[in-house]
Amino acid sequence: LTRYTSSEFAALVDAQIDENTFTIVFAEESLSPEDLSQCRLKTQTCFKNLQKIERKSYLPSVEEPLSVLEGSNAQSVQLLADGSLSERIVPQAGGIVVVNLSVGDYASHDALIDAVFTRLRNEHPNILAIYTGKTPSFSYSTLVRKTRQADARQEEEEPVLERLNTTGFLMVYEKFEYGAVDGATPLTTVKFDNVVRVAENSSDSAEQPSMHFKLTGASATVDLFFQVTQGSWEITGVKFNDKDYYLRNRVHINQHFSYHCNNWEYLTTDLSEKIVFTEVQLQPFFADEEGVTPPSVRFGDSWDCVGFTSGGILSGLFLILIFIIIGSYGISWMMDIRTMDRFDDPKGKTIIVNAAE
């Protein structure tokens, strides 16, 4: 709604009157724009006489209008219970009369305003009539935008990824843990400080290049063995503290891709111990055909550790199977439809149709 302050409303009133204007104010106890639009008397509006006035202005929201209109020279008139006014209104130049509509409904007030305004306009043509309310009948809520800031202590800290980098190898991870598989004791967390390439177990041969990298930390070492076959690299072995660990799923990825996994687990052969990398991404960088090793500063496209038989894929295959069964059943029904191939009675008279040119 367009809101007018008291000073803005006073300026509008002053622009409409002069020293010879008689001003009459009809003041409801409560009035809002919703009353003007929603009040109904059977099928008609409660303000049918107000609608007939051609020259009028509508101000939907004014701040304390009576404080501007009620002055030292304003005359106050009350509406009595029988529908009459407490005293007769006599128009005069420069005068202000406030009619307090304290009893009755909007429809009766509309009829009273029409009768009083018509009489006063005939007696004094230079007249200004104002219809307003002392208080709004509806309460309005103001939209207040506030920026909500959570307590710094309650905000979850973003995980810090550890970065290991050397010539031909790049790896980041959030956490490394090791311990028993049964979960009887909590897993031990270790942070790796350095990674080096073991030249003795690495080969740059064009036929079958391989690399061996050793991750070292406090009382823990992890050995990773990589090999390239037919344009794809794979992890051929993993050792933790010189003990072999195995991955249930084979890691075999395009040579220019990196490997990413949220929870990368390796187990011992007896399935009693395990090592776990959380949020890990790694990539070995092998030399190209010209013998140049690309810089290990950024990962290639990521290959995630998602198996083929994931829950979503199995659900999709199950739905496809249901659709195939329903479709096959419907097609078999359609193929069983038999149409009549004879339309005449073989025992009756033969139907002869003559075709004339």
Coordinates of N, CA and C in Angstrom, one line a residue, residues 141-252:
S141 N 1.4 -6.8 8.8 CA 2.7 -7.2 9.3 C 3.7 -6.7 8.2
T142 N 4.8 -6.2 8.7 CA 5.8 -5.6 7.8 C 6.9 -6.7 7.6
L143 N 7.3 -6.9 6.4 CA 8.3 -7.8 6.0 C 9.7 -7.3 6.4
V144 N 10.3 -7.9 7.3 CA 11.6 -7.5 7.7 C 12.6 -8.6 7.4
R145 N 13.6 -8.2 6.6 CA 14.6 -9.2 6.2 C 15.8 -9.1 7.1
K146 N 16.2 -10.2 7.7 CA 17.3 -10.2 8.6 C 18.3 -11.3 8.1
T147 N 19.5 -11.0 8.3 CA 20.5 -12.0 7.9 C 20.8 -12.9 9.1
R148 N 20.5 -14.1 9.0 CA 20.7 -15.0 10.1 C 22.2 -15.6 10.1
Q149 N 22.9 -15.4 11.2 CA 24.2 -15.9 11.3 C 24.3 -16.9 12.4
A150 N 24.8 -18.0 12.0 CA 24.9 -19.1 13.1 C 26.1 -18.8 13.9
D151 N 26.1 -19.3 15.1 CA 27.2 -19.2 16.0 C 28.4 -19.9 15.4
A152 N 29.5 -19.2 15.5 CA 30.7 -19.7 14.9 C 31.1 -21.1 15.5
R153 N 30.8 -21.3 16.8 CA 31.1 -22.5 17.4 C 30.2 -23.6 16.9
Q154 N 29.0 -23.3 16.4 CA 28.0 -24.3 16.0 C 28.2 -24.7 14.5
E155 N 29.0 -23.8 13.8 CA 29.2 -24.1 12.4 C 30.1 -25.3 12.2
E156 N 29.8 -26.1 11.3 CA 30.6 -27.3 11.0 C 31.9 -26.8 10.3
E157 N 33.0 -27.3 10.8 CA 34.2 -26.9 10.1 C 34.4 -27.7 8.8
E158 N 34.8 -27.1 7.8 CA 35.1 -27.7 6.5 C 36.3 -28.7 6.7
P159 N 36.2 -29.9 6.1 CA 37.3 -30.8 6.3 C 38.5 -30.3 5.6
V160 N 39.7 -30.5 6.2 CA 40.9 -30.1 5.6 C 41.5 -31.3 4.9
L161 N 41.8 -31.1 3.6 CA 42.4 -32.2 2.8 C 43.9 -32.2 2.9
E162 N 44.5 -33.3 3.2 CA 45.9 -33.4 3.1 C 46.4 -33.6 1.7
R163 N 47.5 -33.0 1.3 CA 48.0 -33.1 0.0 C 49.4 -33.7 0.0
L164 N 49.6 -34.7 -0.9 CA 50.9 -35.3 -1.1 C 51.2 -35.2 -2.6
N165 N 52.4 -34.7 -2.9 CA 52.8 -34.5 -4.2 C 54.3 -34.7 -4.4
T166 N 54.6 -35.4 -5.5 CA 55.9 -35.6 -5.9 C 55.9 -35.8 -7.4
T167 N 57.1 -36.0 -8.0 CA 57.2 -36.1 -9.5 C 56.5 -37.4 -9.9
G168 N 55.4 -37.2 -10.7 CA 54.7 -38.4 -11.2 C 53.6 -38.9 -10.3
F169 N 53.2 -38.2 -9.3 CA 52.2 -38.6 -8.4 C 51.6 -37.4 -7.6
L170 N 50.2 -37.5 -7.5 CA 49.5 -36.5 -6.8 C 48.4 -37.2 -6.0
M171 N 48.2 -36.8 -4.8 CA 47.2 -37.4 -3.9 C 46.7 -36.4 -2.9
V172 N 45.4 -36.4 -2.7 CA 44.8 -35.7 -1.6 C 43.8 -36.6 -0.8
Y173 N 43.7 -36.4 0.5 CA 42.8 -37.2 1.3 C 42.5 -36.5 2.6
E174 N 41.4 -36.8 3.1 CA 40.9 -36.2 4.3 C 41.4 -36.9 5.6
K175 N 41.4 -38.2 5.6 CA 41.8 -38.9 6.8 C 42.2 -40.3 6.4
F176 N 43.2 -40.8 7.1 CA 43.7 -42.2 7.0 C 43.6 -42.9 8.3
E177 N 42.9 -44.1 8.3 CA 42.8 -44.9 9.6 C 43.1 -46.3 9.3
Y178 N 43.5 -47.0 10.4 CA 43.8 -48.4 10.3 C 43.4 -49.1 11.6
G179 N 43.1 -50.4 11.6 CA 42.7 -51.1 12.8 C 42.0 -52.4 12.4
A180 N 41.3 -52.9 13.5 CA 40.6 -54.2 13.3 C 39.3 -54.0 12.6
V181 N 38.9 -55.1 11.8 CA 37.7 -55.0 11.1 C 36.5 -55.1 12.0
D182 N 36.6 -55.9 13.1 CA 35.4 -56.1 13.9 C 34.9 -54.9 14.7
G183 N 35.7 -53.8 14.7 CA 35.3 -52.6 15.4 C 35.3 -52.7 16.9
A184 N 36.0 -53.7 17.4 CA 36.1 -53.8 18.9 C 36.9 -52.6 19.5
T185 N 37.9 -52.2 18.8 CA 38.6 -51.0 19.2 C 38.5 -50.0 18.1
P186 N 38.5 -48.7 18.5 CA 38.4 -47.6 17.4 C 39.7 -47.6 16.5
L187 N 39.4 -47.2 15.3 CA 40.5 -47.1 14.3 C 41.5 -46.0 14.7
T188 N 42.8 -46.3 14.4 CA 43.8 -45.3 14.7 C 44.0 -44.4 13.5
T189 N 44.1 -43.1 13.7 CA 44.3 -42.1 12.7 C 45.7 -41.8 12.5
V190 N 46.2 -41.7 11.3 CA 47.6 -41.4 11.0 C 47.6 -40.3 9.9
K191 N 48.6 -39.4 10.0 CA 48.8 -38.4 9.0 C 50.1 -38.6 8.3
F192 N 50.1 -38.6 7.0 CA 51.3 -38.8 6.2 C 51.9 -37.5 6.0
D193 N 53.3 -37.5 6.1 CA 54.0 -36.2 6.0 C 54.7 -36.1 4.6
N194 N 55.0 -37.2 4.0 CA 55.8 -37.2 2.8 C 55.5 -38.4 1.9
V195 N 55.8 -38.2 0.6 CA 55.7 -39.3 -0.4 C 56.9 -39.2 -1.3
V196 N 57.4 -40.4 -1.5 CA 58.6 -40.5 -2.4 C 58.4 -41.6 -3.4
R197 N 59.1 -41.5 -4.5 CA 59.1 -42.6 -5.5 C 60.2 -43.5 -5.3
V198 N 59.9 -44.8 -5.2 CA 60.9 -45.8 -5.0 C 61.5 -46.2 -6.4
A199 N 62.7 -45.8 -6.7 CA 63.2 -46.1 -8.0 C 63.5 -47.6 -8.3
E200 N 63.8 -48.3 -7.2 CA 64.1 -49.7 -7.4 C 62.9 -50.5 -8.0
N201 N 61.7 -50.2 -7.6 CA 60.5 -50.9 -8.1 C 59.8 -50.1 -9.2
S202 N 60.4 -49.1 -9.8 CA 59.7 -48.3 -10.8 C 60.5 -48.6 -12.1
S203 N 59.7 -48.6 -13.2 CA 60.3 -48.8 -14.5 C 59.6 -47.9 -15.5
D204 N 60.4 -47.3 -16.4 CA 59.9 -46.4 -17.4 C 59.9 -47.0 -18.8
S205 N 59.9 -48.3 -18.8 CA 60.0 -49.0 -20.1 C 58.7 -48.8 -20.9
A206 N 58.8 -48.7 -22.2 CA 57.7 -48.4 -23.1 C 56.7 -49.6 -23.1
E207 N 57.1 -50.8 -22.9 CA 56.2 -52.0 -22.9 C 55.3 -52.0 -21.7
Q208 N 55.8 -51.9 -20.5 CA 55.0 -52.0 -19.4 C 55.5 -51.2 -18.2
P209 N 55.3 -49.8 -18.3 CA 55.8 -49.0 -17.2 C 55.1 -49.2 -15.9
S210 N 55.9 -49.0 -14.8 CA 55.3 -49.2 -13.5 C 56.0 -48.2 -12.6
M211 N 55.3 -47.9 -11.4 CA 55.8 -47.0 -10.5 C 55.4 -47.5 -9.1
H212 N 56.3 -47.1 -8.1 CA 56.1 -47.5 -6.7 C 56.3 -46.2 -5.9
F213 N 55.3 -45.9 -5.1 CA 55.4 -44.7 -4.2 C 55.2 -45.1 -2.8
K214 N 55.9 -44.5 -1.9 CA 55.9 -44.8 -0.5 C 55.4 -43.6 0.3
L215 N 54.3 -43.7 1.0 CA 53.8 -42.7 1.9 C 54.3 -42.9 3.3
T216 N 54.9 -41.9 3.9 CA 55.4 -42.1 5.2 C 54.8 -41.1 6.2
G217 N 54.6 -41.6 7.4 CA 54.0 -40.8 8.5 C 54.5 -41.3 9.8
A218 N 53.9 -40.8 10.9 CA 54.4 -41.3 12.2 C 54.0 -42.7 12.4
S219 N 55.0 -43.6 12.5 CA 54.9 -45.0 12.8 C 54.0 -45.7 11.8
A220 N 54.0 -45.2 10.5 CA 53.1 -45.8 9.5 C 53.7 -45.5 8.1
T221 N 53.6 -46.5 7.3 CA 54.0 -46.4 5.9 C 53.0 -47.1 5.0
V222 N 52.7 -46.6 3.9 CA 51.9 -47.2 2.9 C 52.6 -47.2 1.5
D223 N 52.7 -48.4 0.9 CA 53.3 -48.5 -0.4 C 52.2 -48.8 -1.4
L224 N 52.3 -48.0 -2.5 CA 51.3 -48.1 -3.6 C 52.1 -48.4 -4.9
F225 N 51.6 -49.5 -5.6 CA 52.2 -50.0 -6.8 C 51.3 -49.7 -8.0
F226 N 51.8 -49.1 -9.0 CA 51.0 -48.8 -10.2 C 51.6 -49.4 -11.4
Q227 N 50.8 -49.7 -12.4 CA 51.2 -50.3 -13.7 C 50.3 -49.8 -14.8
V228 N 50.9 -49.6 -16.0 CA 50.1 -49.2 -17.1 C 50.0 -50.4 -18.1
T229 N 48.8 -50.7 -18.5 CA 48.5 -51.8 -19.5 C 47.4 -51.3 -20.4
Q230 N 47.8 -51.3 -21.7 CA 46.8 -51.0 -22.8 C 46.1 -49.6 -22.5
G231 N 46.9 -48.6 -22.2 CA 46.4 -47.3 -22.1 C 45.6 -47.0 -20.8
S232 N 45.7 -47.9 -19.8 CA 45.0 -47.7 -18.5 C 45.9 -48.0 -17.4
W233 N 45.8 -47.3 -16.3 CA 46.7 -47.6 -15.2 C 45.8 -48.3 -14.1
E234 N 46.5 -49.2 -13.4 CA 45.8 -50.0 -12.3 C 46.7 -50.0 -11.1
I235 N 46.1 -50.3 -10.0 CA 46.9 -50.5 -8.7 C 47.1 -52.0 -8.6
T236 N 48.4 -52.4 -8.6 CA 48.7 -53.8 -8.6 C 49.0 -54.3 -7.2
G237 N 49.2 -53.4 -6.2 CA 49.5 -53.8 -4.9 C 49.5 -52.7 -3.9
V238 N 49.1 -53.0 -2.6 CA 49.1 -52.0 -1.6 C 49.7 -52.7 -0.3
K239 N 50.6 -52.0 0.3 CA 51.2 -52.5 1.6 C 51.1 -51.5 2.7
F240 N 50.8 -51.9 3.9 CA 50.7 -51.0 5.0 C 51.7 -51.6 6.1
N241 N 52.7 -50.9 6.4 CA 53.7 -51.3 7.3 C 54.3 -52.7 6.9
D242 N 54.6 -52.8 5.5 CA 55.2 -53.9 4.9 C 54.3 -55.2 5.0
K243 N 53.0 -55.0 5.1 CA 52.0 -56.1 5.1 C 51.0 -55.9 4.0
D244 N 50.8 -56.9 3.2 CA 50.0 -56.8 2.0 C 48.5 -56.6 2.4
Y245 N 47.8 -55.7 1.6 CA 46.4 -55.5 1.8 C 45.8 -55.6 0.4
Y246 N 44.5 -56.0 0.3 CA 43.9 -56.2 -0.9 C 42.5 -55.5 -1.0
L247 N 42.2 -55.0 -2.2 CA 41.0 -54.3 -2.5 C 40.0 -55.3 -3.2
R248 N 38.8 -55.3 -2.7 CA 37.8 -56.3 -3.3 C 37.5 -56.0 -4.8
N249 N 37.5 -54.7 -5.1 CA 37.2 -54.3 -6.5 C 38.5 -53.9 -7.2
R250 N 38.7 -54.3 -8.4 CA 39.9 -53.9 -9.1 C 39.9 -52.4 -9.6
V251 N 41.0 -51.7 -9.4 CA 41.1 -50.3 -9.8 C 41.8 -50.3 -11.2
H252 N 41.1 -50.1 -12.2 CA 41.7 -50.1 -13.6 C 41.1 -48.9 -14.3

